[in-house]
Amino acid sequence: MRAELIRYVRSRRIQPLNRKGGPTPHYVLLPVWLLRRYRPKQSSTDRLFLNDVLWGQFCVYLAFRIQDDLIDRGPDHGLQVLAADLLLLESVRTFSLHFPGNSRFWGLYFESLESTVQGAARVDSLQRSRQGSVGTLLREYARVCAIFTIGASAVCIWYSRMRDLDQARHFWNEMAIAGQLLDDFEDLEEDWRRGRFNSVAKIMLGKRLSPLAQKGLALTAVKKALMAGGFDRIAEMVLQRIDRAEAALKPIRGEAPYPGFRDYRKNIDQIRRTMHRESVRSFFSRFHGT
């Protein structure tokens, strides 16, 4: 089981907590930012607590990451299922070092797990259907990411700063929706092959999705809509979410800029330029019969 888990982590290029290089995940950064705000000069006790929080959060993330992949790959990976279960138990064991059974933390912990499970099931149902509003789907995307607020919850409770937890959750919700909109754009064809109508497909076609899908024309129509300026609409939705996430983070991080927001905006600009080039190429190819 250990060997299976090591192979899985390496094959997915999952960045361990003790390795530097590459962007640091938000679920690591948020507890770090909160602790820096509460303890500018951290004691050894503060650092040990943070290490346990990050390890417990990482275990939850990896467990759900494994389970999500197994849903897509089929039932023939029993050892990985057991590894995911052990990771969740390890998370509980780690947080139990700091929070007794009657702590408010555990209510938030299990609430986050339940929200992620229910959100994932709801997203699967909504994406299988040609019906359903885009707004509902985006809200469920945020629910799927509820597990990523566990570390922030631990820090806020430990230092009695629950007021900041709402801001932290708001930051995560907006980042989750922004990230998933971009993922849905990149995964449009793959999702389509799996019989999923993701948020980009639903946004581009709206009420026309169902009749076009019945005729087998929907994916082509989605691509044409994206090339004809539809991606600008997606981009504006992503940027709006990033602006909201930035506003939610300010009470926690202050005026210190977070490079992650800059990277999102840079990514949007790059995709916009690519889409523009493809639109021009498509336009002129009509005159050459290609």
PDB file of C-alpha atoms in Angstrom:
ATOM      1  CA  MET A   1       0.000   0.000   0.000  1.00  0.00           C
ATOM      2  CA  ARG A   2       2.919   2.327   0.764  1.00  0.00           C
ATOM      3  CA  ALA A   3       4.443   1.560  -2.643  1.00  0.00           C
ATOM      4  CA  GLU A   4       1.102   2.201  -4.349  1.00  0.00           C
ATOM      5  CA  LEU A   5       0.790   5.560  -2.609  1.00  0.00           C
ATOM      6  CA  ILE A   6       4.330   6.595  -3.534  1.00  0.00           C
ATOM      7  CA  ARG A   7       3.718   5.670  -7.189  1.00  0.00           C
ATOM      8  CA  TYR A   8       0.468   7.617  -7.166  1.00  0.00           C
ATOM      9  CA  VAL A   9       2.033  10.787  -5.727  1.00  0.00           C
ATOM     10  CA  ARG A  10       4.884  10.671  -8.228  1.00  0.00           C
ATOM     11  CA  SER A  11       2.623   9.969 -11.209  1.00  0.00           C
ATOM     12  CA  ARG A  12       0.402  12.957 -10.324  1.00  0.00           C
ATOM     13  CA  ARG A  13       3.372  15.228  -9.591  1.00  0.00           C
ATOM     14  CA  ILE A  14       1.905  16.116  -6.222  1.00  0.00           C
ATOM     15  CA  GLN A  15       4.227  18.483  -4.384  1.00  0.00           C
ATOM     16  CA  PRO A  16       5.088  17.204  -0.889  1.00  0.00           C
ATOM     17  CA  LEU A  17       4.982  19.720   1.945  1.00  0.00           C
ATOM     18  CA  ASN A  18       8.726  19.529   2.582  1.00  0.00           C
ATOM     19  CA  ARG A  19       9.846  20.148  -0.999  1.00  0.00           C
ATOM     20  CA  LYS A  20      10.503  23.599  -2.427  1.00  0.00           C
ATOM     21  CA  GLY A  21      10.022  24.596  -6.036  1.00  0.00           C
ATOM     22  CA  GLY A  22       6.851  25.279  -7.973  1.00  0.00           C
ATOM     23  CA  PRO A  23       3.842  27.280  -6.780  1.00  0.00           C
ATOM     24  CA  THR A  24       2.751  26.667  -3.207  1.00  0.00           C
ATOM     25  CA  PRO A  25      -0.892  25.495  -2.991  1.00  0.00           C
ATOM     26  CA  HIS A  26      -3.428  27.869  -1.481  1.00  0.00           C
ATOM     27  CA  TYR A  27      -4.381  25.336   1.189  1.00  0.00           C
ATOM     28  CA  VAL A  28      -0.806  25.667   2.489  1.00  0.00           C
ATOM     29  CA  LEU A  29      -0.518  29.427   2.093  1.00  0.00           C
ATOM     30  CA  LEU A  30      -3.734  30.380   3.888  1.00  0.00           C
ATOM     31  CA  PRO A  31      -2.868  28.897   7.322  1.00  0.00           C
ATOM     32  CA  VAL A  32       0.660  30.317   6.963  1.00  0.00           C
ATOM     33  CA  TRP A  33      -0.700  33.807   6.256  1.00  0.00           C
ATOM     34  CA  LEU A  34      -3.100  33.628   9.189  1.00  0.00           C
ATOM     35  CA  LEU A  35      -0.400  32.522  11.613  1.00  0.00           C
ATOM     36  CA  ARG A  36       1.961  35.282  10.450  1.00  0.00           C
ATOM     37  CA  ARG A  37      -0.773  37.784  11.169  1.00  0.00           C
ATOM     38  CA  TYR A  38      -1.472  36.407  14.644  1.00  0.00           C
ATOM     39  CA  ARG A  39       2.147  35.661  15.585  1.00  0.00           C
ATOM     40  CA  PRO A  40       4.630  37.875  13.693  1.00  0.00           C
ATOM     41  CA  LYS A  41       7.326  36.415  15.953  1.00  0.00           C
ATOM     42  CA  GLN A  42       6.541  32.736  16.097  1.00  0.00           C
ATOM     43  CA  SER A  43       7.616  30.491  18.934  1.00  0.00           C
ATOM     44  CA  SER A  44       8.668  26.875  18.492  1.00  0.00           C
ATOM     45  CA  THR A  45       5.201  25.896  19.765  1.00  0.00           C
ATOM     46  CA  ASP A  46       3.575  28.020  17.048  1.00  0.00           C
ATOM     47  CA  ARG A  47       5.727  26.389  14.362  1.00  0.00           C
ATOM     48  CA  LEU A  48       5.034  22.869  15.595  1.00  0.00           C
ATOM     49  CA  PHE A  49       1.315  23.606  15.610  1.00  0.00           C
ATOM     50  CA  LEU A  50       1.485  24.957  12.048  1.00  0.00           C
ATOM     51  CA  ASN A  51       3.409  21.896  10.868  1.00  0.00           C
ATOM     52  CA  ASP A  52       0.685  19.618  12.256  1.00  0.00           C
ATOM     53  CA  VAL A  53      -2.058  21.758  10.709  1.00  0.00           C
ATOM     54  CA  LEU A  54      -0.431  21.627   7.276  1.00  0.00           C
ATOM     55  CA  TRP A  55       0.181  17.879   7.537  1.00  0.00           C
ATOM     56  CA  GLY A  56      -3.422  17.218   8.601  1.00  0.00           C
ATOM     57  CA  GLN A  57      -4.704  19.408   5.763  1.00  0.00           C
ATOM     58  CA  PHE A  58      -2.406  17.701   3.243  1.00  0.00           C
ATOM     59  CA  CYS A  59      -3.653  14.255   4.292  1.00  0.00           C
ATOM     60  CA  VAL A  60      -7.270  15.291   3.710  1.00  0.00           C
ATOM     61  CA  TYR A  61      -6.393  16.788   0.323  1.00  0.00           C
ATOM     62  CA  LEU A  62      -4.494  13.687  -0.816  1.00  0.00           C
ATOM     63  CA  ALA A  63      -7.248  11.334   0.374  1.00  0.00           C
ATOM     64  CA  PHE A  64      -9.896  13.165  -1.641  1.00  0.00           C
ATOM     65  CA  ARG A  65      -7.562  13.513  -4.626  1.00  0.00           C
ATOM     66  CA  ILE A  66      -7.112   9.728  -4.680  1.00  0.00           C
ATOM     67  CA  GLN A  67     -10.837   9.096  -4.331  1.00  0.00           C
ATOM     68  CA  ASP A  68     -11.639  11.546  -7.129  1.00  0.00           C
ATOM     69  CA  ASP A  69      -9.187   9.840  -9.480  1.00  0.00           C
ATOM     70  CA  LEU A  70     -10.484   6.385  -8.572  1.00  0.00           C
ATOM     71  CA  ILE A  71     -14.026   7.400  -9.506  1.00  0.00           C
ATOM     72  CA  ASP A  72     -12.770   8.195 -13.008  1.00  0.00           C
ATOM     73  CA  ARG A  73     -10.521   5.143 -13.358  1.00  0.00           C
ATOM     74  CA  GLY A  74     -12.791   2.351 -12.174  1.00  0.00           C
ATOM     75  CA  PRO A  75     -12.936  -0.085  -9.246  1.00  0.00           C
ATOM     76  CA  ASP A  76      -9.651  -2.042  -9.688  1.00  0.00           C
ATOM     77  CA  HIS A  77      -7.510  -0.047  -7.264  1.00  0.00           C
ATOM     78  CA  GLY A  78      -8.365  -1.452  -3.847  1.00  0.00           C
ATOM     79  CA  LEU A  79      -5.049  -0.624  -2.187  1.00  0.00           C
ATOM     80  CA  GLN A  80      -5.390   3.041  -3.098  1.00  0.00           C
ATOM     81  CA  VAL A  81      -8.880   3.122  -1.580  1.00  0.00           C
ATOM     82  CA  LEU A  82      -7.410   1.814   1.669  1.00  0.00           C
ATOM     83  CA  ALA A  83      -4.598   4.359   1.481  1.00  0.00           C
ATOM     84  CA  ALA A  84      -7.150   7.164   1.164  1.00  0.00           C
ATOM     85  CA  ASP A  85      -8.956   5.867   4.255  1.00  0.00           C
ATOM     86  CA  LEU A  86      -5.714   5.754   6.217  1.00  0.00           C
ATOM     87  CA  LEU A  87      -4.871   9.301   5.150  1.00  0.00           C
ATOM     88  CA  LEU A  88      -8.174  10.546   6.582  1.00  0.00           C
ATOM     89  CA  LEU A  89      -7.472   8.665   9.826  1.00  0.00           C
ATOM     90  CA  GLU A  90      -3.997  10.221   9.930  1.00  0.00           C
ATOM     91  CA  SER A  91      -5.558  13.642   9.527  1.00  0.00           C
ATOM     92  CA  VAL A  92      -7.907  13.022  12.471  1.00  0.00           C
ATOM     93  CA  ARG A  93      -5.035  11.693  14.575  1.00  0.00           C
ATOM     94  CA  THR A  94      -2.888  14.755  13.820  1.00  0.00           C
ATOM     95  CA  PHE A  95      -5.566  17.326  14.605  1.00  0.00           C
ATOM     96  CA  SER A  96      -6.482  15.385  17.757  1.00  0.00           C
ATOM     97  CA  LEU A  97      -3.057  16.304  19.150  1.00  0.00           C
ATOM     98  CA  HIS A  98      -4.325  19.882  19.499  1.00  0.00           C
ATOM     99  CA  PHE A  99      -8.125  19.789  19.602  1.00  0.00           C
ATOM    100  CA  PRO A 100     -10.123  17.757  22.161  1.00  0.00           C
ATOM    101  CA  GLY A 101     -13.270  15.941  21.123  1.00  0.00           C
ATOM    102  CA  ASN A 102     -15.565  18.745  22.312  1.00  0.00           C
ATOM    103  CA  SER A 103     -13.700  21.464  20.381  1.00  0.00           C
ATOM    104  CA  ARG A 104     -15.600  23.577  17.883  1.00  0.00           C
ATOM    105  CA  PHE A 105     -12.969  22.552  15.354  1.00  0.00           C
ATOM    106  CA  TRP A 106     -14.441  19.089  14.846  1.00  0.00           C
ATOM    107  CA  GLY A 107     -17.830  20.441  13.855  1.00  0.00           C
ATOM    108  CA  LEU A 108     -16.143  22.522  11.141  1.00  0.00           C
ATOM    109  CA  TYR A 109     -13.882  19.614  10.152  1.00  0.00           C
ATOM    110  CA  PHE A 110     -16.676  17.131   9.499  1.00  0.00           C
ATOM    111  CA  GLU A 111     -18.886  19.829   7.999  1.00  0.00           C
ATOM    112  CA  SER A 112     -16.126  20.485   5.455  1.00  0.00           C
ATOM    113  CA  LEU A 113     -15.799  16.790   4.601  1.00  0.00           C
ATOM    114  CA  GLU A 114     -19.547  16.433   4.172  1.00  0.00           C
ATOM    115  CA  SER A 115     -19.775  19.569   2.025  1.00  0.00           C
ATOM    116  CA  THR A 116     -17.038  18.315  -0.295  1.00  0.00           C
ATOM    117  CA  VAL A 117     -18.618  14.878  -0.676  1.00  0.00           C
ATOM    118  CA  GLN A 118     -22.093  16.273  -1.323  1.00  0.00           C
ATOM    119  CA  GLY A 119     -20.722  18.972  -3.633  1.00  0.00           C
ATOM    120  CA  ALA A 120     -18.818  16.422  -5.716  1.00  0.00           C
ATOM    121  CA  ALA A 121     -21.924  14.257  -6.077  1.00  0.00           C
ATOM    122  CA  ARG A 122     -24.001  17.282  -7.024  1.00  0.00           C
ATOM    123  CA  VAL A 123     -21.453  18.462  -9.621  1.00  0.00           C
ATOM    124  CA  ASP A 124     -21.448  14.999 -11.185  1.00  0.00           C
ATOM    125  CA  SER A 125     -25.237  15.072 -11.424  1.00  0.00           C
ATOM    126  CA  LEU A 126     -25.383  18.598 -12.850  1.00  0.00           C
ATOM    127  CA  GLN A 127     -22.684  17.919 -15.444  1.00  0.00           C
ATOM    128  CA  ARG A 128     -24.446  14.776 -16.653  1.00  0.00           C
ATOM    129  CA  SER A 129     -27.591  16.802 -17.295  1.00  0.00           C
ATOM    130  CA  ARG A 130     -28.216  19.252 -20.124  1.00  0.00           C
ATOM    131  CA  GLN A 131     -30.442  21.154 -17.744  1.00  0.00           C
ATOM    132  CA  GLY A 132     -29.597  23.113 -14.600  1.00  0.00           C
ATOM    133  CA  SER A 133     -28.364  26.654 -14.118  1.00  0.00           C
ATOM    134  CA  VAL A 134     -24.740  27.695 -14.419  1.00  0.00           C
ATOM    135  CA  GLY A 135     -25.020  29.574 -11.122  1.00  0.00           C
ATOM    136  CA  THR A 136     -25.964  26.387  -9.283  1.00  0.00           C
ATOM    137  CA  LEU A 137     -23.038  24.521 -10.837  1.00  0.00           C
ATOM    138  CA  LEU A 138     -20.562  27.249  -9.861  1.00  0.00           C
ATOM    139  CA  ARG A 139     -21.815  27.246  -6.267  1.00  0.00           C
ATOM    140  CA  GLU A 140     -21.274  23.489  -6.123  1.00  0.00           C
ATOM    141  CA  TYR A 141     -17.718  23.965  -7.412  1.00  0.00           C
ATOM    142  CA  ALA A 142     -17.093  26.080  -4.324  1.00  0.00           C
ATOM    143  CA  ARG A 143     -18.612  23.419  -2.049  1.00  0.00           C
ATOM    144  CA  VAL A 144     -16.300  20.771  -3.493  1.00  0.00           C
ATOM    145  CA  CYS A 145     -13.354  22.814  -2.196  1.00  0.00           C
ATOM    146  CA  ALA A 146     -14.662  23.028   1.384  1.00  0.00           C
ATOM    147  CA  ILE A 147     -11.977  20.617   2.618  1.00  0.00           C
ATOM    148  CA  PHE A 148      -9.328  23.208   1.793  1.00  0.00           C
ATOM    149  CA  THR A 149     -10.555  25.493   4.583  1.00  0.00           C
ATOM    150  CA  ILE A 150      -9.805  22.939   7.324  1.00  0.00           C
ATOM    151  CA  GLY A 151      -6.293  24.242   7.960  1.00  0.00           C
ATOM    152  CA  ALA A 152      -7.501  27.841   8.129  1.00  0.00           C
ATOM    153  CA  SER A 153     -10.270  26.772  10.529  1.00  0.00           C
ATOM    154  CA  ALA A 154      -7.699  25.139  12.810  1.00  0.00           C
ATOM    155  CA  VAL A 155      -5.551  28.287  12.982  1.00  0.00           C
ATOM    156  CA  CYS A 156      -8.514  30.618  13.536  1.00  0.00           C
ATOM    157  CA  ILE A 157      -9.896  28.459  16.356  1.00  0.00           C
ATOM    158  CA  TRP A 158      -6.518  27.891  18.018  1.00  0.00           C
ATOM    159  CA  TYR A 159      -5.823  31.622  18.186  1.00  0.00           C
ATOM    160  CA  SER A 160      -9.463  32.621  18.858  1.00  0.00           C
ATOM    161  CA  ARG A 161      -9.820  34.670  15.654  1.00  0.00           C
ATOM    162  CA  MET A 162     -13.001  33.209  14.201  1.00  0.00           C
ATOM    163  CA  ARG A 163     -13.892  36.505  12.536  1.00  0.00           C
ATOM    164  CA  ASP A 164     -11.218  35.835   9.918  1.00  0.00           C
ATOM    165  CA  LEU A 165     -12.621  32.434   8.983  1.00  0.00           C
ATOM    166  CA  ASP A 166     -15.458  33.927   6.929  1.00  0.00           C
ATOM    167  CA  GLN A 167     -12.916  35.937   4.919  1.00  0.00           C
ATOM    168  CA  ALA A 168     -10.767  32.838   4.427  1.00  0.00           C
ATOM    169  CA  ARG A 169     -13.736  30.827   3.204  1.00  0.00           C
ATOM    170  CA  HIS A 170     -14.821  33.617   0.880  1.00  0.00           C
ATOM    171  CA  PHE A 171     -11.300  33.732  -0.568  1.00  0.00           C
ATOM    172  CA  TRP A 172     -11.362  29.988  -1.160  1.00  0.00           C
ATOM    173  CA  ASN A 173     -14.830  29.974  -2.725  1.00  0.00           C
ATOM    174  CA  GLU A 174     -13.900  32.642  -5.255  1.00  0.00           C
ATOM    175  CA  MET A 175     -10.566  31.001  -6.083  1.00  0.00           C
ATOM    176  CA  ALA A 176     -12.276  27.623  -6.477  1.00  0.00           C
ATOM    177  CA  ILE A 177     -14.802  28.975  -8.971  1.00  0.00           C
ATOM    178  CA  ALA A 178     -12.166  30.931 -10.915  1.00  0.00           C
ATOM    179  CA  GLY A 179      -9.894  27.909 -11.143  1.00  0.00           C
ATOM    180  CA  GLN A 180     -12.683  25.552 -12.162  1.00  0.00           C
ATOM    181  CA  LEU A 181     -13.892  27.886 -14.913  1.00  0.00           C
ATOM    182  CA  LEU A 182     -10.411  27.785 -16.438  1.00  0.00           C
ATOM    183  CA  ASP A 183     -10.192  24.018 -15.940  1.00  0.00           C
ATOM    184  CA  ASP A 184     -13.549  23.582 -17.665  1.00  0.00           C
ATOM    185  CA  PHE A 185     -12.281  25.621 -20.606  1.00  0.00           C
ATOM    186  CA  GLU A 186      -9.147  23.487 -20.884  1.00  0.00           C
ATOM    187  CA  ASP A 187     -11.029  20.201 -20.314  1.00  0.00           C
ATOM    188  CA  LEU A 188     -13.971  20.982 -22.590  1.00  0.00           C
ATOM    189  CA  GLU A 189     -13.379  18.166 -25.095  1.00  0.00           C
ATOM    190  CA  GLU A 190     -12.325  15.606 -22.483  1.00  0.00           C
ATOM    191  CA  ASP A 191     -15.412  16.325 -20.383  1.00  0.00           C
ATOM    192  CA  TRP A 192     -17.555  16.110 -23.503  1.00  0.00           C
ATOM    193  CA  ARG A 193     -16.195  12.642 -24.328  1.00  0.00           C
ATOM    194  CA  ARG A 194     -17.093  11.574 -20.796  1.00  0.00           C
ATOM    195  CA  GLY A 195     -20.661  12.778 -21.262  1.00  0.00           C
ATOM    196  CA  ARG A 196     -20.195  15.871 -19.088  1.00  0.00           C
ATOM    197  CA  PHE A 197     -21.605  19.306 -19.907  1.00  0.00           C
ATOM    198  CA  ASN A 198     -19.306  21.509 -17.870  1.00  0.00           C
ATOM    199  CA  SER A 199     -19.758  25.168 -16.986  1.00  0.00           C
ATOM    200  CA  VAL A 200     -18.184  26.503 -20.207  1.00  0.00           C
ATOM    201  CA  ALA A 201     -20.504  24.402 -22.385  1.00  0.00           C
ATOM    202  CA  LYS A 202     -23.532  25.519 -20.387  1.00  0.00           C
ATOM    203  CA  ILE A 203     -22.483  29.188 -20.466  1.00  0.00           C
ATOM    204  CA  MET A 204     -21.811  29.234 -24.212  1.00  0.00           C
ATOM    205  CA  LEU A 205     -25.051  27.574 -25.297  1.00  0.00           C
ATOM    206  CA  GLY A 206     -27.512  28.167 -22.471  1.00  0.00           C
ATOM    207  CA  LYS A 207     -30.969  26.937 -23.431  1.00  0.00           C
ATOM    208  CA  ARG A 208     -29.713  25.818 -26.856  1.00  0.00           C
ATOM    209  CA  LEU A 209     -27.515  23.124 -25.295  1.00  0.00           C
ATOM    210  CA  SER A 210     -30.156  20.403 -25.112  1.00  0.00           C
ATOM    211  CA  PRO A 211     -31.509  20.568 -28.714  1.00  0.00           C
ATOM    212  CA  LEU A 212     -28.014  20.963 -30.181  1.00  0.00           C
ATOM    213  CA  ALA A 213     -26.701  18.049 -28.112  1.00  0.00           C
ATOM    214  CA  GLN A 214     -29.501  15.852 -29.433  1.00  0.00           C
ATOM    215  CA  LYS A 215     -28.383  16.637 -32.976  1.00  0.00           C
ATOM    216  CA  GLY A 216     -24.696  16.097 -32.148  1.00  0.00           C
ATOM    217  CA  LEU A 217     -23.851  19.731 -32.947  1.00  0.00           C
ATOM    218  CA  ALA A 218     -23.338  21.158 -29.486  1.00  0.00           C
ATOM    219  CA  LEU A 219     -19.557  20.800 -29.146  1.00  0.00           C
ATOM    220  CA  THR A 220     -18.971  22.472 -32.512  1.00  0.00           C
ATOM    221  CA  ALA A 221     -21.345  25.268 -31.519  1.00  0.00           C
ATOM    222  CA  VAL A 222     -19.507  25.735 -28.203  1.00  0.00           C
ATOM    223  CA  LYS A 223     -16.143  26.064 -29.975  1.00  0.00           C
ATOM    224  CA  LYS A 224     -17.550  28.544 -32.477  1.00  0.00           C
ATOM    225  CA  ALA A 225     -19.063  30.596 -29.660  1.00  0.00           C
ATOM    226  CA  LEU A 226     -15.738  30.649 -27.809  1.00  0.00           C
ATOM    227  CA  MET A 227     -13.878  31.779 -30.935  1.00  0.00           C
ATOM    228  CA  ALA A 228     -16.473  34.446 -31.648  1.00  0.00           C
ATOM    229  CA  GLY A 229     -15.816  36.248 -28.386  1.00  0.00           C
ATOM    230  CA  GLY A 230     -17.261  33.759 -25.927  1.00  0.00           C
ATOM    231  CA  PHE A 231     -13.944  33.303 -24.177  1.00  0.00           C
ATOM    232  CA  ASP A 232     -13.968  37.007 -23.300  1.00  0.00           C
ATOM    233  CA  ARG A 233     -17.141  36.308 -21.370  1.00  0.00           C
ATOM    234  CA  ILE A 234     -15.466  33.410 -19.518  1.00  0.00           C
ATOM    235  CA  ALA A 235     -12.392  35.570 -18.890  1.00  0.00           C
ATOM    236  CA  GLU A 236     -14.455  38.357 -17.364  1.00  0.00           C
ATOM    237  CA  MET A 237     -16.162  35.872 -15.055  1.00  0.00           C
ATOM    238  CA  VAL A 238     -12.772  34.524 -13.927  1.00  0.00           C
ATOM    239  CA  LEU A 239     -11.315  38.000 -13.401  1.00  0.00           C
ATOM    240  CA  GLN A 240     -14.373  39.055 -11.427  1.00  0.00           C
ATOM    241  CA  ARG A 241     -13.866  36.083  -9.104  1.00  0.00           C
ATOM    242  CA  ILE A 242     -10.170  36.888  -8.741  1.00  0.00           C
ATOM    243  CA  ASP A 243     -11.023  40.494  -7.802  1.00  0.00           C
ATOM    244  CA  ARG A 244     -13.424  39.216  -5.135  1.00  0.00           C
ATOM    245  CA  ALA A 245     -10.834  36.769  -3.804  1.00  0.00           C
ATOM    246  CA  GLU A 246      -8.287  39.580  -3.621  1.00  0.00           C
ATOM    247  CA  ALA A 247     -10.695  41.754  -1.656  1.00  0.00           C
ATOM    248  CA  ALA A 248     -11.443  38.873   0.744  1.00  0.00           C
ATOM    249  CA  LEU A 249      -7.734  38.277   1.324  1.00  0.00           C
ATOM    250  CA  LYS A 250      -6.838  41.879   2.205  1.00  0.00           C
ATOM    251  CA  PRO A 251      -8.039  41.739   5.840  1.00  0.00           C
ATOM    252  CA  ILE A 252      -5.820  38.663   6.295  1.00  0.00           C
ATOM    253  CA  ARG A 253      -2.748  39.530   4.245  1.00  0.00           C
ATOM    254  CA  GLY A 254      -2.941  43.324   4.267  1.00  0.00           C
ATOM    255  CA  GLU A 255      -1.595  45.244   1.302  1.00  0.00           C
ATOM    256  CA  ALA A 256       1.156  42.724   0.528  1.00  0.00           C
ATOM    257  CA  PRO A 257       0.577  41.596  -3.077  1.00  0.00           C
ATOM    258  CA  TYR A 258      -0.051  37.913  -3.701  1.00  0.00           C
ATOM    259  CA  PRO A 259       1.674  36.743  -6.928  1.00  0.00           C
ATOM    260  CA  GLY A 260      -1.019  34.114  -7.496  1.00  0.00           C
ATOM    261  CA  PHE A 261      -3.501  36.786  -8.568  1.00  0.00           C
ATOM    262  CA  ARG A 262      -0.995  38.204 -11.033  1.00  0.00           C
ATOM    263  CA  ASP A 263      -0.420  34.704 -12.459  1.00  0.00           C
ATOM    264  CA  TYR A 264      -4.152  34.181 -13.012  1.00  0.00           C
ATOM    265  CA  ARG A 265      -4.470  37.481 -14.854  1.00  0.00           C
ATOM    266  CA  LYS A 266      -1.368  36.717 -16.917  1.00  0.00           C
ATOM    267  CA  ASN A 267      -2.808  33.318 -17.848  1.00  0.00           C
ATOM    268  CA  ILE A 268      -6.054  34.951 -18.967  1.00  0.00           C
ATOM    269  CA  ASP A 269      -4.135  37.405 -21.179  1.00  0.00           C
ATOM    270  CA  GLN A 270      -2.152  34.574 -22.775  1.00  0.00           C
ATOM    271  CA  ILE A 271      -5.295  32.584 -23.563  1.00  0.00           C
ATOM    272  CA  ARG A 272      -6.955  35.696 -24.984  1.00  0.00           C
ATOM    273  CA  ARG A 273      -4.018  36.270 -27.342  1.00  0.00           C
ATOM    274  CA  THR A 274      -4.085  32.626 -28.410  1.00  0.00           C
ATOM    275  CA  MET A 275      -7.830  32.773 -29.071  1.00  0.00           C
ATOM    276  CA  HIS A 276      -7.379  35.951 -31.098  1.00  0.00           C
ATOM    277  CA  ARG A 277      -4.671  34.352 -33.248  1.00  0.00           C
ATOM    278  CA  GLU A 278      -6.852  31.306 -33.851  1.00  0.00           C
ATOM    279  CA  SER A 279      -9.808  33.513 -34.786  1.00  0.00           C
ATOM    280  CA  VAL A 280      -7.710  35.431 -37.329  1.00  0.00           C
ATOM    281  CA  ARG A 281      -6.264  32.212 -38.733  1.00  0.00           C
ATOM    282  CA  SER A 282      -9.731  30.691 -39.038  1.00  0.00           C
ATOM    283  CA  PHE A 283     -11.063  33.821 -40.758  1.00  0.00           C
ATOM    284  CA  PHE A 284      -8.338  33.955 -43.412  1.00  0.00           C
ATOM    285  CA  SER A 285      -8.333  30.182 -43.984  1.00  0.00           C
ATOM    286  CA  ARG A 286     -11.786  30.541 -45.549  1.00  0.00           C
ATOM    287  CA  PHE A 287     -10.251  32.452 -48.429  1.00  0.00           C
ATOM    288  CA  HIS A 288      -7.704  29.706 -49.106  1.00  0.00           C
ATOM    289  CA  GLY A 289     -10.158  26.829 -48.996  1.00  0.00           C
ATOM    290  CA  THR A 290      -8.573  25.275 -45.914  1.00  0.00           C
TER     291      THR A 290
END
